[in-house]
CSV table of C-alpha atoms in Angstrom, one decimal:
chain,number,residue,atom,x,y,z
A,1,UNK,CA,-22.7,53.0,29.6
A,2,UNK,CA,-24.6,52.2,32.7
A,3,UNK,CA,-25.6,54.8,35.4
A,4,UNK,CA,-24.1,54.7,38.6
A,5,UNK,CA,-26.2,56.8,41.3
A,6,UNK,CA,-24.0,57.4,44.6
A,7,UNK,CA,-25.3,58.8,47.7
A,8,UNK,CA,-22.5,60.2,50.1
A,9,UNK,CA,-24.9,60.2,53.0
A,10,UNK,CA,-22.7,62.5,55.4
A,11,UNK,CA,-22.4,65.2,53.2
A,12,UNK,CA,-26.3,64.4,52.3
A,13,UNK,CA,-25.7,64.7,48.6
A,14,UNK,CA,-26.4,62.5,45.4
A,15,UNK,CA,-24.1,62.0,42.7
A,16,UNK,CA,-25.8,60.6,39.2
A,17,UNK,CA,-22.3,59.7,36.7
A,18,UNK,CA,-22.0,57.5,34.0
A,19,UNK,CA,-19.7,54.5,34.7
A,20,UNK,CA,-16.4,55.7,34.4
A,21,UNK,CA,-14.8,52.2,34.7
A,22,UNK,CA,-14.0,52.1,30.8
A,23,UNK,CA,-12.1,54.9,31.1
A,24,UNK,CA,-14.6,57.7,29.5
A,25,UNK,CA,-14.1,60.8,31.9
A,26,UNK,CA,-17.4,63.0,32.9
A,27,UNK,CA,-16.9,66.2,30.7
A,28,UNK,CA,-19.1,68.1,32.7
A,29,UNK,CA,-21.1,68.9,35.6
A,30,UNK,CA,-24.8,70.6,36.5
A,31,UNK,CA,-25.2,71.0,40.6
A,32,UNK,CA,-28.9,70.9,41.1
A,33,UNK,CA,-30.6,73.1,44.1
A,34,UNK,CA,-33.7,72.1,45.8
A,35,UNK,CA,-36.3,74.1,47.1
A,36,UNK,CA,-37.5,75.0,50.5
A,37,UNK,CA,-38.1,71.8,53.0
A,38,UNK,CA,-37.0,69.2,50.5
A,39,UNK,CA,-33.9,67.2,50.0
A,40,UNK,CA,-31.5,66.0,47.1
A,41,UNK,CA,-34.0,63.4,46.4
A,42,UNK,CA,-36.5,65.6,45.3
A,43,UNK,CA,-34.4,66.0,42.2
A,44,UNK,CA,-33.0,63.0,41.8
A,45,UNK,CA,-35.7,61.3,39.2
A,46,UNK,CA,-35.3,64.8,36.5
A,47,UNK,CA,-31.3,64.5,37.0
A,48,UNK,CA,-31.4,61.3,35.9
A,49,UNK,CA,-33.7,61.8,33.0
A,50,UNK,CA,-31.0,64.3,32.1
A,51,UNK,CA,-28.3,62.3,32.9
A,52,UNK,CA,-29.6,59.8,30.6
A,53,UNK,CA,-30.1,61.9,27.7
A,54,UNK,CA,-26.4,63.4,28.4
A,55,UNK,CA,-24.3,60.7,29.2
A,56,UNK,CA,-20.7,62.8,29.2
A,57,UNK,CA,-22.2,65.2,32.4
A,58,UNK,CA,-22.1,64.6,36.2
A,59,UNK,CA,-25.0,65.8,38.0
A,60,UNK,CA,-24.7,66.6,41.8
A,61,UNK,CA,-27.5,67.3,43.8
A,62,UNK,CA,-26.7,68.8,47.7
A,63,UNK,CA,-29.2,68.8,50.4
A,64,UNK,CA,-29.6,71.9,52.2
A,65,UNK,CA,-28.8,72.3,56.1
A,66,UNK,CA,-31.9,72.1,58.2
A,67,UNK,CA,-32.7,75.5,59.7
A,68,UNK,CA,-35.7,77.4,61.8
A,69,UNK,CA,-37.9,79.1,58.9
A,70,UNK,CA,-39.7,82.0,60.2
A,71,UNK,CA,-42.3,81.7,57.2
A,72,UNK,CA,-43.2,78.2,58.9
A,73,UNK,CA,-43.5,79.3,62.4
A,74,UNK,CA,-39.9,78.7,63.3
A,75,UNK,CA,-40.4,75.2,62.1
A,76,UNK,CA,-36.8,73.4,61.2
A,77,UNK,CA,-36.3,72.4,58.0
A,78,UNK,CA,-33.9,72.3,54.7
A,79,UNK,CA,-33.7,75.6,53.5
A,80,UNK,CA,-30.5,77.5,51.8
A,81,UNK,CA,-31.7,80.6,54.0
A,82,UNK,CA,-34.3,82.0,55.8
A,83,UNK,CA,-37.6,83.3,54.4
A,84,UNK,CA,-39.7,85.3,56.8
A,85,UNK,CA,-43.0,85.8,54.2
A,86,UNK,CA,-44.7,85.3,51.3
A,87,UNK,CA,-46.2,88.4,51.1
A,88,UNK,CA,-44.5,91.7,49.5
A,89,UNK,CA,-41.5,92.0,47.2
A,90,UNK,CA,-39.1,88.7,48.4
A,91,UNK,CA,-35.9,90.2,46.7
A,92,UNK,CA,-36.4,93.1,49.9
A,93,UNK,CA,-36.0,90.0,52.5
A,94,UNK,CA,-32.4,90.1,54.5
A,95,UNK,CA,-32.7,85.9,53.1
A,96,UNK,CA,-30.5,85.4,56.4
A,97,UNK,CA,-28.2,82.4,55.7
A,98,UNK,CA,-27.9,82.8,52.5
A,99,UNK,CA,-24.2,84.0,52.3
A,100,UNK,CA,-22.7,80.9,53.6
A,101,UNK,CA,-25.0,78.4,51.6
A,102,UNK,CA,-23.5,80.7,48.4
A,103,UNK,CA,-20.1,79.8,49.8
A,104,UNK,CA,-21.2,76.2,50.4
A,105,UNK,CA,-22.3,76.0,46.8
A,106,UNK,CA,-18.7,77.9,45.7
A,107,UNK,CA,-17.4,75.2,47.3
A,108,UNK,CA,-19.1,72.4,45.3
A,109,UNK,CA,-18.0,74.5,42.3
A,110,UNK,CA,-14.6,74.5,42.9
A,111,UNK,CA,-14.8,70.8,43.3
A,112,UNK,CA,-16.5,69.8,40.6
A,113,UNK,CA,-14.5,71.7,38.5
A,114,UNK,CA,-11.0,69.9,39.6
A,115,UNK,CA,-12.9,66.9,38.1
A,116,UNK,CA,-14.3,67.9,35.1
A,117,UNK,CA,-11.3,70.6,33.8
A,118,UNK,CA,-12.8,73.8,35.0
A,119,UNK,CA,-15.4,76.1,35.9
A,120,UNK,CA,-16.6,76.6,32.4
A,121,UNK,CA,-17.8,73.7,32.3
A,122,UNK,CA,-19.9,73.8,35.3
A,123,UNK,CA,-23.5,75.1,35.1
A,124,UNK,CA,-25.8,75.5,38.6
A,125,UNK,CA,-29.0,74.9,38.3
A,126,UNK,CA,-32.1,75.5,41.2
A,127,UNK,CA,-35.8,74.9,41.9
A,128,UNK,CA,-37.6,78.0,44.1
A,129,UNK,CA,-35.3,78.6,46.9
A,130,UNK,CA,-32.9,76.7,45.1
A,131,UNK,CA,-32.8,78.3,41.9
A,132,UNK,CA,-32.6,81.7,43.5
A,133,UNK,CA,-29.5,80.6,45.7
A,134,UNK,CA,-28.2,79.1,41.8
A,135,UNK,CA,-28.6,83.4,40.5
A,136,UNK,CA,-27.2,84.6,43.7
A,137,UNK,CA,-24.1,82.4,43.2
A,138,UNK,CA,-23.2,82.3,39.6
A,139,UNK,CA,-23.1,85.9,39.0
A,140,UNK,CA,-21.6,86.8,42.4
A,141,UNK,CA,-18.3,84.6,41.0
A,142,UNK,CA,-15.7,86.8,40.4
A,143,UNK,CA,-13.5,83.8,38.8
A,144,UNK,CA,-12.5,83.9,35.1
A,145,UNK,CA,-13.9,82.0,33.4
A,146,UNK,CA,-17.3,82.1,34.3
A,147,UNK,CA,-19.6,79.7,34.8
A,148,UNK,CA,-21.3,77.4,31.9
A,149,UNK,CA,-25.0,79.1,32.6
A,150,UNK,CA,-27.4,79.1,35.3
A,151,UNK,CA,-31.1,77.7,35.1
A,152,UNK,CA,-33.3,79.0,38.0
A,153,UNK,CA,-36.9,77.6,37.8
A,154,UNK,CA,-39.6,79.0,39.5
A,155,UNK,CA,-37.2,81.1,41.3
A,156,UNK,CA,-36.0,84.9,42.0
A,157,UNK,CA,-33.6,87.2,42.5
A,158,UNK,CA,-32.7,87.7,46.3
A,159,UNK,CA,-31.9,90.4,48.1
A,160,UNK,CA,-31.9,92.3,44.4
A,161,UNK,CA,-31.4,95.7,45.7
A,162,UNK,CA,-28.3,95.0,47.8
A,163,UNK,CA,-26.0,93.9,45.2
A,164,UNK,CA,-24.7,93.8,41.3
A,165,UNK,CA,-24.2,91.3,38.8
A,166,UNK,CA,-20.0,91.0,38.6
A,167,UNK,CA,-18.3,92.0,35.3
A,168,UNK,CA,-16.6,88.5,34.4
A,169,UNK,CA,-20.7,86.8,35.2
A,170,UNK,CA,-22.2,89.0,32.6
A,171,UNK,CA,-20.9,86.4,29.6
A,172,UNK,CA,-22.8,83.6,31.4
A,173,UNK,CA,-26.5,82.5,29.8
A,174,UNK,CA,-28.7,82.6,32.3
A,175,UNK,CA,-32.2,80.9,31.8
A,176,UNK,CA,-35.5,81.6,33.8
A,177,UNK,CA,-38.5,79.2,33.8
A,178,UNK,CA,-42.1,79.9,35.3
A,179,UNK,CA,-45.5,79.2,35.7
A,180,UNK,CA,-47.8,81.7,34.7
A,181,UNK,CA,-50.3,80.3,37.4
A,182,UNK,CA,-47.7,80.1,40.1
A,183,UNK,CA,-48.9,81.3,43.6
A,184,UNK,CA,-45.5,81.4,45.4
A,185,UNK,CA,-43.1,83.0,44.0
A,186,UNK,CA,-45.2,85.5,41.4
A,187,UNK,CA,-45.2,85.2,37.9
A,188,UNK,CA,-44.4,89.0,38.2
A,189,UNK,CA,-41.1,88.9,40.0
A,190,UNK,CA,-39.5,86.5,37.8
A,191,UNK,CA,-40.3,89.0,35.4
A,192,UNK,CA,-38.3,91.9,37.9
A,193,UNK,CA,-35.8,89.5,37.8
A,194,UNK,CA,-35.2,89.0,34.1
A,195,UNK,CA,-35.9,92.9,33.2
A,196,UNK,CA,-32.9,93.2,36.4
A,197,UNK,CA,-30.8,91.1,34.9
A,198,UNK,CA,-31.0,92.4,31.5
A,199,UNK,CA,-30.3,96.0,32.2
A,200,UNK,CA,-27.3,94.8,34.1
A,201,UNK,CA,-26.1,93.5,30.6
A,202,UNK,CA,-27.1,89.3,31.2
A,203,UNK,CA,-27.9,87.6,28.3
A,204,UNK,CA,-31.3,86.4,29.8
A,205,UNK,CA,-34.2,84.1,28.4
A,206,UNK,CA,-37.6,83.3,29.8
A,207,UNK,CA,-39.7,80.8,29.3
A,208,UNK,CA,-43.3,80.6,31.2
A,209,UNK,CA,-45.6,77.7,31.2
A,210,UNK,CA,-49.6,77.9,30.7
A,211,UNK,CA,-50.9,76.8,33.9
A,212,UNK,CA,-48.0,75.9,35.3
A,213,UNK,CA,-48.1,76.3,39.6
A,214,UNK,CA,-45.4,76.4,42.1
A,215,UNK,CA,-44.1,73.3,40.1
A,216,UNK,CA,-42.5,71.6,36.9
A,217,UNK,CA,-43.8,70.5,34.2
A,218,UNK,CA,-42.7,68.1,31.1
A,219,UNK,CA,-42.2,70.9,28.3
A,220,UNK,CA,-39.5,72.8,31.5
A,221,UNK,CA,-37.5,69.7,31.9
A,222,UNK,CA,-37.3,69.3,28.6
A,223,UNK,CA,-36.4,72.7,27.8
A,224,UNK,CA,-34.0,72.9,30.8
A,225,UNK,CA,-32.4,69.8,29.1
A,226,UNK,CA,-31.7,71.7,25.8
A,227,UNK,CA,-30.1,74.6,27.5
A,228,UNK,CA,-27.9,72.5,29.5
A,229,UNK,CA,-26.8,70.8,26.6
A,230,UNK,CA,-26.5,74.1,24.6
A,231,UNK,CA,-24.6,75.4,27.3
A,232,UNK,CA,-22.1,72.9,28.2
A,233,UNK,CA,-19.4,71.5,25.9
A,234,UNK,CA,-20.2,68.4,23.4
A,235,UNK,CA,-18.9,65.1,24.5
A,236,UNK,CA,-15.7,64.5,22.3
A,237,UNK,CA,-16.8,61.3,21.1
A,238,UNK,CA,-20.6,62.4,20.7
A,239,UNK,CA,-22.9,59.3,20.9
A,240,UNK,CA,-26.0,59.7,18.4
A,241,UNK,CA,-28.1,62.3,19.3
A,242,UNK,CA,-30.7,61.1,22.5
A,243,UNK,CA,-32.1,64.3,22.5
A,244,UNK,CA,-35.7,64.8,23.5
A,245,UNK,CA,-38.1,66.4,20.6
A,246,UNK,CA,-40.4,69.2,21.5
A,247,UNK,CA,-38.8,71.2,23.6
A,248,UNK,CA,-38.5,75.1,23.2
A,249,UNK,CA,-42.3,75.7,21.6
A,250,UNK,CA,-43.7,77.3,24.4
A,251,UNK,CA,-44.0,80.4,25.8
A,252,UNK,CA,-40.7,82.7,25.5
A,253,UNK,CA,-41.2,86.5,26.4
């Protein structure tokens, strides 16, 4: 089954899907969040790695609107929301704009999952900015079910004080991935984020990287690909297992 990678320029977004001419419907879908100043393509080489290795799963990747960022002098760029600093506890920031790219997401949600049979079978995933808008999302959702999971990776819980994980959100696995050496969005608050998240009653795993930066890292993708498979249903007619070897080793607290 050949990939077919289509870019619907005016909403800015990337679609990777398997050719669906033969018939064989996509089972599936991960939405993939980018991080501060960067696009869809960004992402677009690791969805289709993933896509590869799961052939059954549509992967969307949206581009964020472009926006002044405080943190960057005012500067206009993609971002899901403002960020005014680096410095402090970020889950205290107001993260202006960040309630309507949530809804924006929602949105992509409820499409996705009028092609692929339902919001339990979407997962969101996010890089940074991106994978703290994924959190803030997924277990907001009030919807039953919930979603397939959420993988943030080097992300963070925003605006943590201000709000609670929703009952029907709890059931969801939620997976964090970090550096250890990451000097933007601390090692210790994705910590605050899982202990959050786990006295709140989320099933919750961590992963962090040796020497990992503000960054990814081949052992990540490949662990991020075995939770989205984990996580979303098998293909009914399962081709022979593609799966990539090594993952999981490293690292879990």
């Amino acid at each position: 089954s050949l990939q077919r990678l289509s870019i619907d320029r005016s909403a800015q977004r990337i679609t990777i899907a398997h050719d669906t001419s033969t018939g064989a419907k996509a089972q599936a879908s991960v939405i993939v969040l980018h991080g501060l100043g960067d696009t869809a393509q960004g992402w677009a080489d690791v969805a289709s790695m993933w896509a590869e290795a799961l052939p059954s799963i549509r992967f969307v990747l949206p581009t964020a609107p472009t926006r002044p960022v405080t943190l960057n002098g005012g500067m206009a760029m993609p971002a899901w929301y403002d960020i005014v600093s680096l410095d402090g506890d970020r889950a205290d920031q107001s993260c202006e704009g960040l309630d309507a790219s949530k809804a924006a997401v929602d949105k992509i949600i409820d499409d996705e999952a009028a092609v692929v049979g339902g919001a339990s079978r979407v997962l969101v995933a996010g890089f940074s900015q991106g994978g703290a808008l994924a959190l803030y999302t997924g277990l907001r959702r009030t919807e039953e079910p919930p979603l397939a999971g959420i993988l943030c990776m080097s992300g963070y819980l925003p605006k943590a004080e201000s709000w609670a994980v929703e009952n029907s959100a709890k059931r969801m696995p939620v997976m964090l991935c970090h550096g250890d050496s990451d000097p933007v969005v601390l090692p210790a608050w994705a910590l605050k984020t899982r202990e959050a998240l786990a006295a709140q009653g989320v099933g919750v795993k961590m992963k962090v990287y040796p020497g990992m930066v503000h960054s990814a890292c081949d052992d990540e993708i490949k662990d991020a690909l075995n939770f989205i498979r984990a996580s979303l249903p098998a293909p009914e007619a399962a081709p022979p297992d593609g799966g990539i070897e090594g993952a999981g080793a490293k690292g879990e607290l």
